[in-house]
């Protein structure tokens, strides 16, 4: 469906004013209203990670002079994704580029440009392990979160250097509205802030410390906050680490399809069944807590199923009031690591068909 997201229509504005899904102190941005309006209309925005920075076998090199019009998604559908995700992993170190070698200058430019074009921006943060010096996936110690919190040995490093650098970057976006999704997939145990690596209270404190620093200490009000555990867990486990109604705006879930030895047919069925199970309880919680919901990360790596979009993903999500669905990145340097179809790939016609569905929203150039 061809829609521009540039205007906040009257309905959206009313919903926003009514505080319909808003955390009381949170964002002074119309983004919540825009998302709510799409949900009210039964529409789902399509999102793609790192869409303007690189794609399957290409990468923006001279980002400062590049007009950033290239996009794998646009090459297939004629439209940009409505939502674009970027990752801030490495900003805490003062690095020039993020963990996937994307220059932070390019991320800033792409995010601001996408918002100017009428799109919506979301940031994740695969930050390093401050105790071991390893990456976000270093789960060799279960003392990291505890040490980052007040009273811990890493607290001042975390507050005065790591969060400060994050805050500086977010401030440099000059008010561009952003869905910020830190401490994601916390119901699994593959990141140092995961389930077996900290207590529920420690996790909540970590989330709140981050929120308080950015929102209150730094006064950064252009963020909507998203909580996004991974699938494969019970409703109780999903909510066990809920950071609080006052600081979170969106309830997300990350859920991927993994093809097993029985092929993509059965794996698609398993994927859809699990996704529906999770979205069902997330919908219940979102209603109860007055929040929006989203499918914050999803995908089938390498898209071996030629009809994945209309045959698997769409039927699984279409009946849920999700604001957006975001598929993961198309790596330029790993030919099999992609989650959106690219021009010439056999799955492209189905991706185009998905983009033309009435209730799926892309961004017209
Ligand atoms: C993962 C993979 C990694 C990447 C990370 C952060 O899912 O795509 O290659 O470094 O996300 O973007």
CSV table of C-alpha atoms and ligand atoms in Angstrom, one decimal:
chain,number,residue,atom,x,y,z
A,1,UNK,CA,0.0,0.0,0.0
A,2,UNK,CA,1.4,3.4,-0.9
A,3,UNK,CA,1.1,5.8,1.9
A,4,UNK,CA,3.2,8.7,3.1
A,5,UNK,CA,3.5,9.2,6.8
A,6,UNK,CA,4.0,12.9,6.7
A,7,UNK,CA,0.8,14.2,8.1
A,8,UNK,CA,-0.6,13.6,11.6
A,9,UNK,CA,-4.3,13.3,10.8
A,10,UNK,CA,-7.0,14.5,13.1
A,11,UNK,CA,-7.7,11.1,14.5
A,12,UNK,CA,-4.0,10.6,15.3
A,13,UNK,CA,-3.8,13.9,17.0
A,14,UNK,CA,-6.9,13.2,19.1
A,15,UNK,CA,-5.6,9.8,20.2
A,16,UNK,CA,-2.3,11.4,21.1
A,17,UNK,CA,-4.0,14.1,23.1
A,18,UNK,CA,-6.1,11.6,24.9
A,19,UNK,CA,-2.9,10.0,26.0
A,20,UNK,CA,-4.2,6.8,24.6
A,21,UNK,CA,-1.0,4.7,24.8
A,22,UNK,CA,1.3,7.2,26.3
A,23,UNK,CA,3.5,6.8,29.3
A,24,UNK,CA,2.7,9.9,31.4
A,25,UNK,CA,6.1,11.5,31.3
A,26,UNK,CA,7.2,10.2,28.0
A,27,UNK,CA,7.6,11.7,24.6
A,28,UNK,CA,6.5,15.0,23.5
A,29,UNK,CA,6.3,13.7,20.0
A,30,UNK,CA,3.6,13.0,17.5
A,31,UNK,CA,5.1,9.6,16.7
A,32,UNK,CA,2.8,7.8,19.1
A,33,UNK,CA,-0.2,9.5,17.5
A,34,UNK,CA,1.0,8.5,14.0
A,35,UNK,CA,1.5,4.9,15.1
A,36,UNK,CA,-1.9,4.8,16.9
A,37,UNK,CA,-3.6,6.1,13.8
A,38,UNK,CA,-2.2,3.3,11.6
A,39,UNK,CA,-3.2,0.7,14.2
A,40,UNK,CA,-6.8,2.2,14.4
A,41,UNK,CA,-7.0,1.8,10.6
A,42,UNK,CA,-5.9,-1.8,10.9
A,43,UNK,CA,-2.6,-1.0,9.1
A,44,UNK,CA,0.9,-2.5,9.8
A,45,UNK,CA,4.0,-0.5,8.9
A,46,UNK,CA,6.8,-2.5,7.3
A,47,UNK,CA,10.3,-2.0,8.7
A,48,UNK,CA,13.9,-3.1,7.7
A,49,UNK,CA,17.1,-2.9,9.6
A,50,UNK,CA,20.0,-0.7,8.2
A,51,UNK,CA,18.0,-0.2,4.9
A,52,UNK,CA,19.8,2.9,3.7
A,53,UNK,CA,23.3,2.1,4.9
A,54,UNK,CA,23.9,-1.1,2.8
A,55,UNK,CA,22.2,-4.0,1.3
A,56,UNK,CA,22.9,-7.4,-0.3
A,57,UNK,CA,26.4,-7.0,-1.8
A,58,UNK,CA,26.6,-3.2,-1.6
A,59,UNK,CA,27.5,-0.6,1.0
A,60,UNK,CA,27.4,3.2,1.1
A,61,UNK,CA,31.0,4.3,1.1
A,62,UNK,CA,31.2,8.1,1.0
A,63,UNK,CA,28.2,8.7,3.2
A,64,UNK,CA,28.7,12.5,3.6
A,65,UNK,CA,28.1,13.1,-0.1
A,66,UNK,CA,25.7,10.2,-0.8
A,67,UNK,CA,22.1,11.1,-1.3
A,68,UNK,CA,21.1,7.8,0.4
A,69,UNK,CA,18.5,6.8,-2.1
A,70,UNK,CA,19.6,3.2,-2.6
A,71,UNK,CA,17.6,0.6,-0.8
A,72,UNK,CA,17.1,-3.1,-1.4
A,73,UNK,CA,13.5,-2.8,-0.4
A,74,UNK,CA,13.0,0.1,-2.8
A,75,UNK,CA,14.7,-1.7,-5.6
A,76,UNK,CA,12.0,-4.5,-5.4
A,77,UNK,CA,8.9,-2.6,-4.3
A,78,UNK,CA,9.5,0.9,-5.5
A,79,UNK,CA,9.0,2.1,-1.9
A,80,UNK,CA,11.2,2.6,1.1
A,81,UNK,CA,10.3,0.7,4.3
A,82,UNK,CA,8.1,2.9,6.5
A,83,UNK,CA,10.2,2.0,9.5
A,84,UNK,CA,14.0,1.8,9.5
A,85,UNK,CA,16.1,0.3,12.3
A,86,UNK,CA,19.7,1.2,13.1
A,87,UNK,CA,21.9,-0.2,15.8
A,88,UNK,CA,24.0,1.9,18.2
A,89,UNK,CA,26.3,-0.9,19.4
A,90,UNK,CA,29.7,0.8,19.8
A,91,UNK,CA,28.5,4.3,20.6
A,92,UNK,CA,29.3,3.6,24.3
A,93,UNK,CA,33.0,3.0,23.4
A,94,UNK,CA,33.2,6.3,21.5
A,95,UNK,CA,33.7,4.2,18.3
A,96,UNK,CA,33.5,5.9,14.9
A,97,UNK,CA,31.4,3.0,13.5
A,98,UNK,CA,28.9,0.6,15.0
A,99,UNK,CA,29.5,-3.2,15.5
A,100,UNK,CA,28.5,-3.8,11.9
A,101,UNK,CA,31.0,-1.2,10.6
A,102,UNK,CA,28.4,1.4,9.9
A,103,UNK,CA,29.8,4.9,10.6
A,104,UNK,CA,27.7,6.7,13.2
A,105,UNK,CA,27.7,9.8,11.0
A,106,UNK,CA,26.0,7.7,8.4
A,107,UNK,CA,23.5,6.4,10.9
A,108,UNK,CA,22.7,9.9,12.0
A,109,UNK,CA,22.3,11.1,8.5
A,110,UNK,CA,20.2,8.1,7.4
A,111,UNK,CA,17.9,8.3,10.4
A,112,UNK,CA,17.3,12.0,10.1
A,113,UNK,CA,16.8,11.8,6.3
A,114,UNK,CA,14.3,8.9,6.7
A,115,UNK,CA,12.3,10.9,9.2
A,116,UNK,CA,12.3,13.9,6.9
A,117,UNK,CA,11.0,11.7,4.1
A,118,UNK,CA,8.2,10.8,6.4
A,119,UNK,CA,9.5,7.5,7.8
A,120,UNK,CA,9.9,6.2,11.3
A,121,UNK,CA,13.2,5.4,13.0
A,122,UNK,CA,14.0,2.8,15.6
A,123,UNK,CA,17.3,2.1,17.4
A,124,UNK,CA,18.5,-1.0,19.0
A,125,UNK,CA,21.7,-1.2,21.1
A,126,UNK,CA,24.0,-4.2,21.0
A,127,UNK,CA,26.4,-2.6,23.4
A,128,UNK,CA,29.6,-4.3,24.7
A,129,UNK,CA,30.1,-6.1,27.9
A,130,UNK,CA,31.5,-3.5,30.3
A,131,UNK,CA,32.9,-6.1,32.7
A,132,UNK,CA,34.7,-8.4,30.4
A,133,UNK,CA,35.3,-6.1,27.4
A,134,UNK,CA,33.6,-8.7,25.2
A,135,UNK,CA,30.6,-8.1,23.0
A,136,UNK,CA,26.9,-8.0,23.9
A,137,UNK,CA,26.8,-11.8,23.5
A,138,UNK,CA,29.5,-12.4,26.1
A,139,UNK,CA,27.5,-14.1,28.9
A,140,UNK,CA,30.6,-15.4,30.7
A,141,UNK,CA,29.6,-13.5,33.9
A,142,UNK,CA,26.3,-13.1,35.6
A,143,UNK,CA,27.6,-10.1,37.6
A,144,UNK,CA,27.5,-7.5,34.8
A,145,UNK,CA,24.1,-5.9,35.3
A,146,UNK,CA,24.5,-6.0,39.1
A,147,UNK,CA,27.8,-4.1,38.7
A,148,UNK,CA,26.4,-1.6,36.3
A,149,UNK,CA,23.7,-0.5,38.7
A,150,UNK,CA,24.0,1.9,41.6
A,151,UNK,CA,26.5,0.7,44.1
A,152,UNK,CA,28.3,-1.5,41.6
A,153,UNK,CA,31.9,-1.1,40.4
A,154,UNK,CA,30.9,-0.3,36.9
A,155,UNK,CA,28.2,2.2,37.7
A,156,UNK,CA,30.2,5.4,37.1
A,157,UNK,CA,31.7,4.0,33.8
A,158,UNK,CA,28.2,3.2,32.7
A,159,UNK,CA,26.6,6.5,33.7
A,160,UNK,CA,29.3,9.0,33.1
A,161,UNK,CA,30.8,7.5,29.9
A,162,UNK,CA,28.6,4.9,28.3
A,163,UNK,CA,25.2,6.5,28.8
A,164,UNK,CA,26.7,9.9,28.3
A,165,UNK,CA,28.0,9.0,24.8
A,166,UNK,CA,24.6,7.4,24.0
A,167,UNK,CA,22.9,10.6,25.2
A,168,UNK,CA,25.2,12.8,23.1
A,169,UNK,CA,24.4,10.8,20.0
A,170,UNK,CA,20.7,10.9,20.6
A,171,UNK,CA,20.8,14.6,21.2
A,172,UNK,CA,22.7,15.1,18.0
A,173,UNK,CA,19.5,13.9,16.1
A,174,UNK,CA,18.0,17.3,16.9
A,175,UNK,CA,14.6,16.0,18.1
A,176,UNK,CA,14.1,13.4,15.4
A,177,UNK,CA,11.4,11.1,16.9
A,178,UNK,CA,12.8,7.6,17.6
A,179,UNK,CA,11.5,4.3,18.9
A,180,UNK,CA,14.3,3.3,21.3
A,181,UNK,CA,14.5,-0.4,22.1
A,182,UNK,CA,17.3,-1.1,24.5
A,183,UNK,CA,17.9,-4.3,26.5
A,184,UNK,CA,16.1,-6.4,24.0
A,185,UNK,CA,15.5,-10.2,23.9
A,186,UNK,CA,15.9,-10.2,27.7
A,187,UNK,CA,13.8,-13.3,28.1
A,188,UNK,CA,16.6,-15.3,26.5
A,189,UNK,CA,20.1,-15.7,27.9
A,190,UNK,CA,22.4,-14.8,25.0
A,191,UNK,CA,23.0,-11.1,25.9
A,192,UNK,CA,24.7,-10.1,29.2
A,193,UNK,CA,21.4,-8.5,30.3
A,194,UNK,CA,19.5,-11.8,29.6
A,195,UNK,CA,17.2,-13.8,31.9
A,196,UNK,CA,19.8,-16.0,33.5
A,197,UNK,CA,22.4,-13.2,33.8
A,198,UNK,CA,20.4,-10.9,36.2
A,199,UNK,CA,17.4,-10.9,38.4
A,200,UNK,CA,14.1,-9.5,37.3
A,201,UNK,CA,14.6,-6.6,39.7
A,202,UNK,CA,18.1,-5.9,38.3
A,203,UNK,CA,16.8,-5.9,34.8
A,204,UNK,CA,14.0,-3.5,35.6
A,205,UNK,CA,16.5,-1.3,37.4
A,206,UNK,CA,18.8,-1.3,34.4
A,207,UNK,CA,16.0,-0.3,32.1
A,208,UNK,CA,14.8,2.4,34.5
A,209,UNK,CA,18.3,3.8,35.0
A,210,UNK,CA,18.7,4.1,31.3
A,211,UNK,CA,15.3,5.8,31.0
A,212,UNK,CA,15.9,8.2,33.9
A,213,UNK,CA,19.3,9.2,32.6
A,214,UNK,CA,18.2,10.0,29.1
A,215,UNK,CA,14.7,11.4,29.8
A,216,UNK,CA,15.2,13.2,33.1
A,217,UNK,CA,19.0,13.9,33.4
A,218,UNK,CA,19.5,14.7,29.8
A,219,UNK,CA,16.0,15.9,28.9
A,220,UNK,CA,15.8,13.8,25.7
A,221,UNK,CA,12.0,13.7,25.1
A,222,UNK,CA,11.9,12.6,21.5
A,223,UNK,CA,12.0,8.9,22.3
A,224,UNK,CA,9.3,6.3,22.5
A,225,UNK,CA,10.5,3.3,24.6
A,226,UNK,CA,10.0,-0.2,23.4
A,227,UNK,CA,10.3,-3.4,25.6
A,228,UNK,CA,11.0,-6.4,23.4
A,229,UNK,CA,11.6,-9.8,24.9
A,230,UNK,CA,12.0,-12.7,22.5
A,231,UNK,CA,9.5,-15.4,21.6
A,232,UNK,CA,9.5,-18.9,23.0
A,233,UNK,CA,8.5,-17.9,26.5
A,234,UNK,CA,5.3,-17.9,28.6
A,235,UNK,CA,3.2,-14.8,29.1
A,236,UNK,CA,4.4,-14.8,32.7
A,237,UNK,CA,8.0,-14.8,31.7
A,238,UNK,CA,7.3,-12.0,29.1
A,239,UNK,CA,5.9,-9.7,31.8
A,240,UNK,CA,8.1,-10.7,34.6
A,241,UNK,CA,10.7,-8.1,33.7
A,242,UNK,CA,8.2,-5.4,32.4
A,243,UNK,CA,10.0,-2.1,33.3
A,244,UNK,CA,6.8,-0.2,34.1
A,245,UNK,CA,3.8,1.5,32.6
A,246,UNK,CA,5.3,4.9,33.3
A,247,UNK,CA,8.4,4.4,31.1
A,248,UNK,CA,7.5,2.1,28.3
A,249,UNK,CA,5.3,3.0,25.2
A,250,UNK,CA,5.4,-0.1,23.1
A,251,UNK,CA,5.4,-3.8,23.8
A,252,UNK,CA,7.3,-5.7,21.2
A,253,UNK,CA,8.4,-9.3,20.6
A,254,UNK,CA,11.4,-10.6,18.6
A,255,UNK,CA,10.6,-13.8,16.7
A,256,UNK,CA,12.5,-15.5,13.9
A,257,UNK,CA,11.9,-18.5,11.7
A,258,UNK,CA,14.7,-21.1,11.8
A,259,UNK,CA,14.5,-23.8,9.1
A,260,UNK,CA,15.1,-27.3,10.5
A,261,UNK,CA,15.9,-30.5,8.7
A,262,UNK,CA,12.3,-30.8,7.6
A,263,UNK,CA,12.5,-27.7,5.4
A,264,UNK,CA,10.9,-24.4,5.2
A,265,UNK,CA,7.3,-25.6,4.9
A,266,UNK,CA,7.1,-27.1,8.5
A,267,UNK,CA,9.3,-24.4,9.9
A,268,UNK,CA,7.0,-21.8,8.5
A,269,UNK,CA,4.1,-23.5,10.3
A,270,UNK,CA,6.0,-23.6,13.5
A,271,UNK,CA,7.0,-19.9,13.1
A,272,UNK,CA,3.5,-18.8,12.5
A,273,UNK,CA,2.0,-20.8,15.4
A,274,UNK,CA,4.5,-19.5,17.9
A,275,UNK,CA,4.2,-16.0,16.6
A,276,UNK,CA,0.4,-16.0,17.0
A,277,UNK,CA,0.7,-17.5,20.5
A,278,UNK,CA,3.0,-14.6,21.5
A,279,UNK,CA,1.1,-11.9,19.8
A,280,UNK,CA,-2.0,-13.1,21.5
A,281,UNK,CA,-0.7,-12.6,25.0
A,282,UNK,CA,1.2,-9.4,24.0
A,283,UNK,CA,-2.1,-8.0,22.6
A,284,UNK,CA,-3.8,-8.8,25.9
A,285,UNK,CA,-1.1,-7.1,27.9
A,286,UNK,CA,-1.0,-4.1,25.5
A,287,UNK,CA,-4.7,-3.6,26.0
A,288,UNK,CA,-4.5,-4.0,29.8
A,289,UNK,CA,-1.6,-1.5,30.1
A,290,UNK,CA,-2.8,0.9,27.4
A,291,UNK,CA,0.3,0.4,25.1
A,292,UNK,CA,0.9,-0.1,21.4
A,293,UNK,CA,2.5,-3.4,20.3
A,294,UNK,CA,4.9,-4.3,17.5
A,295,UNK,CA,6.8,-7.2,16.0
A,296,UNK,CA,10.1,-5.6,16.8
A,297,UNK,CA,12.3,-8.1,14.9
A,298,UNK,CA,11.5,-11.0,12.6
A,299,UNK,CA,12.7,-12.8,9.5
A,300,UNK,CA,13.7,-15.9,7.7
A,301,UNK,CA,17.5,-15.7,7.0
A,302,UNK,CA,18.1,-16.0,3.2
A,303,UNK,CA,14.4,-16.3,2.5
A,304,UNK,CA,14.5,-19.9,1.1
A,305,UNK,CA,10.6,-19.8,0.9
A,306,UNK,CA,9.6,-18.1,-2.3
A,307,UNK,CA,6.2,-17.1,-0.8
A,308,UNK,CA,7.3,-16.3,2.7
A,309,UNK,CA,5.8,-12.8,2.8
A,310,UNK,CA,2.2,-13.5,1.7
A,311,UNK,CA,2.2,-17.2,2.6
A,312,UNK,CA,3.7,-17.2,6.1
A,313,UNK,CA,4.4,-13.8,7.6
A,314,UNK,CA,1.2,-11.9,6.5
A,315,UNK,CA,-1.3,-14.6,7.6
A,316,UNK,CA,0.4,-14.8,11.0
A,317,UNK,CA,0.3,-11.0,11.7
A,318,UNK,CA,-2.7,-9.6,9.8
A,319,UNK,CA,-5.2,-10.0,12.6
A,320,UNK,CA,-3.1,-8.4,15.3
A,321,UNK,CA,-3.0,-4.7,16.1
A,322,UNK,CA,0.7,-4.4,15.6
A,323,UNK,CA,2.1,-0.9,14.7
A,324,UNK,CA,5.0,-2.3,12.7
A,325,UNK,CA,6.9,-5.4,11.7
A,326,UNK,CA,10.7,-5.1,11.2
A,327,UNK,CA,12.8,-7.6,9.3
A,328,UNK,CA,16.5,-7.8,10.1
A,329,UNK,CA,19.4,-6.6,8.0
A,330,UNK,CA,20.7,-7.5,4.5
A,331,UNK,CA,24.4,-7.8,5.2
A,332,UNK,CA,26.6,-6.5,2.4
A,333,UNK,CA,29.5,-8.8,3.4
A,334,UNK,CA,27.7,-12.1,4.1
A,335,UNK,CA,25.8,-13.1,1.0
A,336,UNK,CA,23.4,-15.5,2.8
A,337,UNK,CA,22.6,-13.1,5.7
A,338,UNK,CA,19.6,-11.1,4.5
A,339,UNK,CA,16.0,-10.8,5.6
A,340,UNK,CA,14.4,-8.6,2.9
A,341,UNK,CA,14.3,-9.6,-0.8
A,342,UNK,CA,16.7,-7.8,-3.1
A,343,UNK,CA,16.3,-7.1,-6.8
A,344,UNK,CA,16.6,-10.3,-8.9
A,345,UNK,CA,16.2,-12.7,-6.0
A,346,UNK,CA,13.5,-15.3,-6.5
A,347,UNK,CA,11.5,-14.2,-3.5
A,348,UNK,CA,11.2,-10.6,-4.8
A,349,UNK,CA,7.8,-11.0,-6.5
A,350,UNK,CA,6.2,-12.2,-3.3
A,351,UNK,CA,7.8,-9.3,-1.4
A,352,UNK,CA,6.4,-6.9,-3.9
A,353,UNK,CA,2.9,-8.5,-3.5
A,354,UNK,CA,3.3,-8.1,0.3
A,355,UNK,CA,4.1,-4.4,-0.2
A,356,UNK,CA,1.0,-3.9,-2.3
A,357,UNK,CA,-1.4,-5.4,0.3
A,358,UNK,CA,-4.0,-2.8,1.5
A,359,UNK,CA,-3.1,-3.0,5.2
A,360,UNK,CA,0.7,-3.1,4.8
A,361,UNK,CA,2.3,0.3,4.7
A,362,UNK,CA,5.6,1.2,3.0
A,363,UNK,CA,6.9,4.7,2.4
A,364,UNK,CA,6.5,6.2,-1.1
A,365,UNK,CA,9.7,8.0,-2.2
B,1,LIG,C1,22.7,-10.0,14.4
B,1,LIG,C2,23.5,-10.3,13.1
B,1,LIG,C3,24.9,-9.8,13.4
B,1,LIG,C4,24.9,-8.4,13.8
B,1,LIG,C5,23.9,-8.1,14.9
B,1,LIG,C6,23.7,-6.6,15.2
B,1,LIG,O1,21.5,-10.6,14.3
B,1,LIG,O2,23.0,-9.7,12.0
B,1,LIG,O3,25.7,-10.0,12.3
B,1,LIG,O4,26.2,-7.9,14.2
B,1,LIG,O5,22.7,-8.6,14.6
B,1,LIG,O6,23.3,-5.9,14.1
